[in-house]
PDB file of C-alpha atoms in Angstrom:
ATOM      1  CA  MET D   1     126.792 151.778  55.518  1.00 68.00           C
ATOM      2  CA  PHE D   2     125.305 153.856  58.642  1.00 71.00           C
ATOM      3  CA  LYS D   3     122.381 153.205  57.823  1.00 76.00           C
ATOM      4  CA  PHE D   4     123.493 149.822  58.009  1.00 76.00           C
ATOM      5  CA  VAL D   5     125.169 149.320  61.169  1.00 73.00           C
ATOM      6  CA  LYS D   6     122.587 151.654  63.159  1.00 75.00           C
ATOM      7  CA  GLY D   7     119.933 149.636  62.319  1.00 77.00           C
ATOM      8  CA  HIS D   8     120.901 146.521  63.227  1.00 76.00           C
ATOM      9  CA  MET D   9     122.209 148.034  66.547  1.00 75.00           C
ATOM     10  CA  GLU D  10     119.249 149.213  67.010  1.00 77.00           C
ATOM     11  CA  SER D  11     117.246 145.721  66.797  1.00 80.00           C
ATOM     12  CA  ILE D  12     119.367 145.106  70.196  1.00 79.00           C
ATOM     13  CA  ASP D  13     117.987 144.746  73.311  1.00 81.00           C
ATOM     14  CA  GLY D  14     119.255 146.548  75.510  1.00 81.00           C
ATOM     15  CA  VAL D  15     121.904 148.145  73.406  1.00 79.00           C
ATOM     16  CA  MET D  16     121.966 151.839  74.684  1.00 83.00           C
ATOM     17  CA  ILE D  17     123.973 150.071  77.905  1.00 89.00           C
ATOM     18  CA  TYR D  18     127.419 150.637  75.748  1.00 87.00           C
ATOM     19  CA  PRO D  19     128.081 153.429  75.266  1.00 87.00           C
ATOM     20  CA  LEU D  20     127.018 154.643  79.044  1.00 92.00           C
ATOM     21  CA  ILE D  21     129.344 151.539  80.367  1.00 95.00           C
ATOM     22  CA  SER D  22     132.263 153.224  78.139  1.00 95.00           C
ATOM     23  CA  LEU D  23     131.784 156.718  79.429  1.00 95.00           C
ATOM     24  CA  LEU D  24     131.488 155.807  82.210  1.00 97.00           C
ATOM     25  CA  ILE D  25     135.007 153.522  82.494  1.00 98.00           C
ATOM     26  CA  PHE D  26     137.011 156.253  80.727  1.00 97.00           C
ATOM     27  CA  PHE D  27     135.711 158.933  82.861  1.00 97.00           C
ATOM     28  CA  ILE D  28     137.142 156.643  85.943  1.00 98.00           C
ATOM     29  CA  PHE D  29     140.716 156.203  84.901  1.00 97.00           C
ATOM     30  CA  PHE D  30     141.425 159.788  83.766  1.00 97.00           C
ATOM     31  CA  VAL D  31     139.843 160.222  87.553  1.00 97.00           C
ATOM     32  CA  VAL D  32     142.055 157.889  88.308  1.00 96.00           C
ATOM     33  CA  LEU D  33     145.088 158.986  86.621  1.00 93.00           C
ATOM     34  CA  PHE D  34     145.155 162.564  87.847  1.00 94.00           C
ATOM     35  CA  LEU D  35     144.855 161.228  91.530  1.00 94.00           C
ATOM     36  CA  TRP D  36     147.823 159.041  91.169  1.00 89.00           C
ATOM     37  CA  VAL D  37     149.551 162.853  88.998  1.00 88.00           C
ATOM     38  CA  ILE D  38     148.427 164.271  92.411  1.00 91.00           C
ATOM     39  CA  THR D  39     149.899 162.112  94.628  1.00 92.00           C
ATOM     40  CA  ALA D  40     152.852 161.593  93.457  1.00 88.00           C
ATOM     41  CA  LYS D  41     156.003 161.873  95.257  1.00 89.00           C
ATOM     42  CA  LYS D  42     158.192 163.700  94.073  1.00 88.00           C
ATOM     43  CA  LYS D  43     160.921 161.133  93.993  1.00 89.00           C
ATOM     44  CA  ASP D  44     159.637 158.966  92.398  1.00 85.00           C
ATOM     45  CA  ILE D  45     158.420 161.312  89.574  1.00 84.00           C
ATOM     46  CA  GLU D  46     162.643 162.134  89.071  1.00 87.00           C
ATOM     47  CA  GLU D  47     163.767 158.722  88.767  1.00 85.00           C
ATOM     48  CA  VAL D  48     161.179 157.497  86.076  1.00 83.00           C
ATOM     49  CA  SER D  49     161.870 161.076  84.278  1.00 84.00           C
ATOM     50  CA  ASN D  50     165.654 160.752  84.698  1.00 83.00           C
ATOM     51  CA  LEU D  51     165.636 156.836  82.917  1.00 81.00           C
ATOM     52  CA  PRO D  52     165.530 158.296  79.464  1.00 78.00           C
ATOM     53  CA  LEU D  53     169.190 159.465  80.119  1.00 75.00           C
ATOM     54  CA  ASP D  54     170.323 156.457  82.668  1.00 70.00           C
ATOM     55  CA  THR D  55     173.675 155.088  80.894  1.00 72.00           C
ATOM     56  CA  ASN D  56     173.863 152.446  83.947  1.00 68.00           C
ATOM     57  CA  GLN D  57     174.077 148.729  82.498  1.00 57.00           C
ATOM     58  CA  GLU D  58     171.085 147.834  84.620  1.00 60.00           C
ATOM     59  CA  ASN D  59     169.096 149.302  83.172  1.00 53.00           C
ATOM     60  CA  GLN D  60     169.811 148.784  79.532  1.00 55.00           C
ATOM     61  CA  GLU D  61     168.703 145.353  77.577  1.00 58.00           C
ATOM     62  CA  LEU D  62     170.028 144.114  75.022  1.00 51.00           C
TER      63      LEU D  62
END
């Protein structure tokens, strides 16, 4: 089955750009995520980490 898909994909002009685009999107996403984690304020991280333990009625959805 892979031979059928590979043969079909090779007949499409410019198909080699799609793996490069997906790799670029993947790389950019994780670089931005890494920068966000490095630059995040400690107060914001503590607030988000305490959300599952918060028992306020405001945060609970029924």
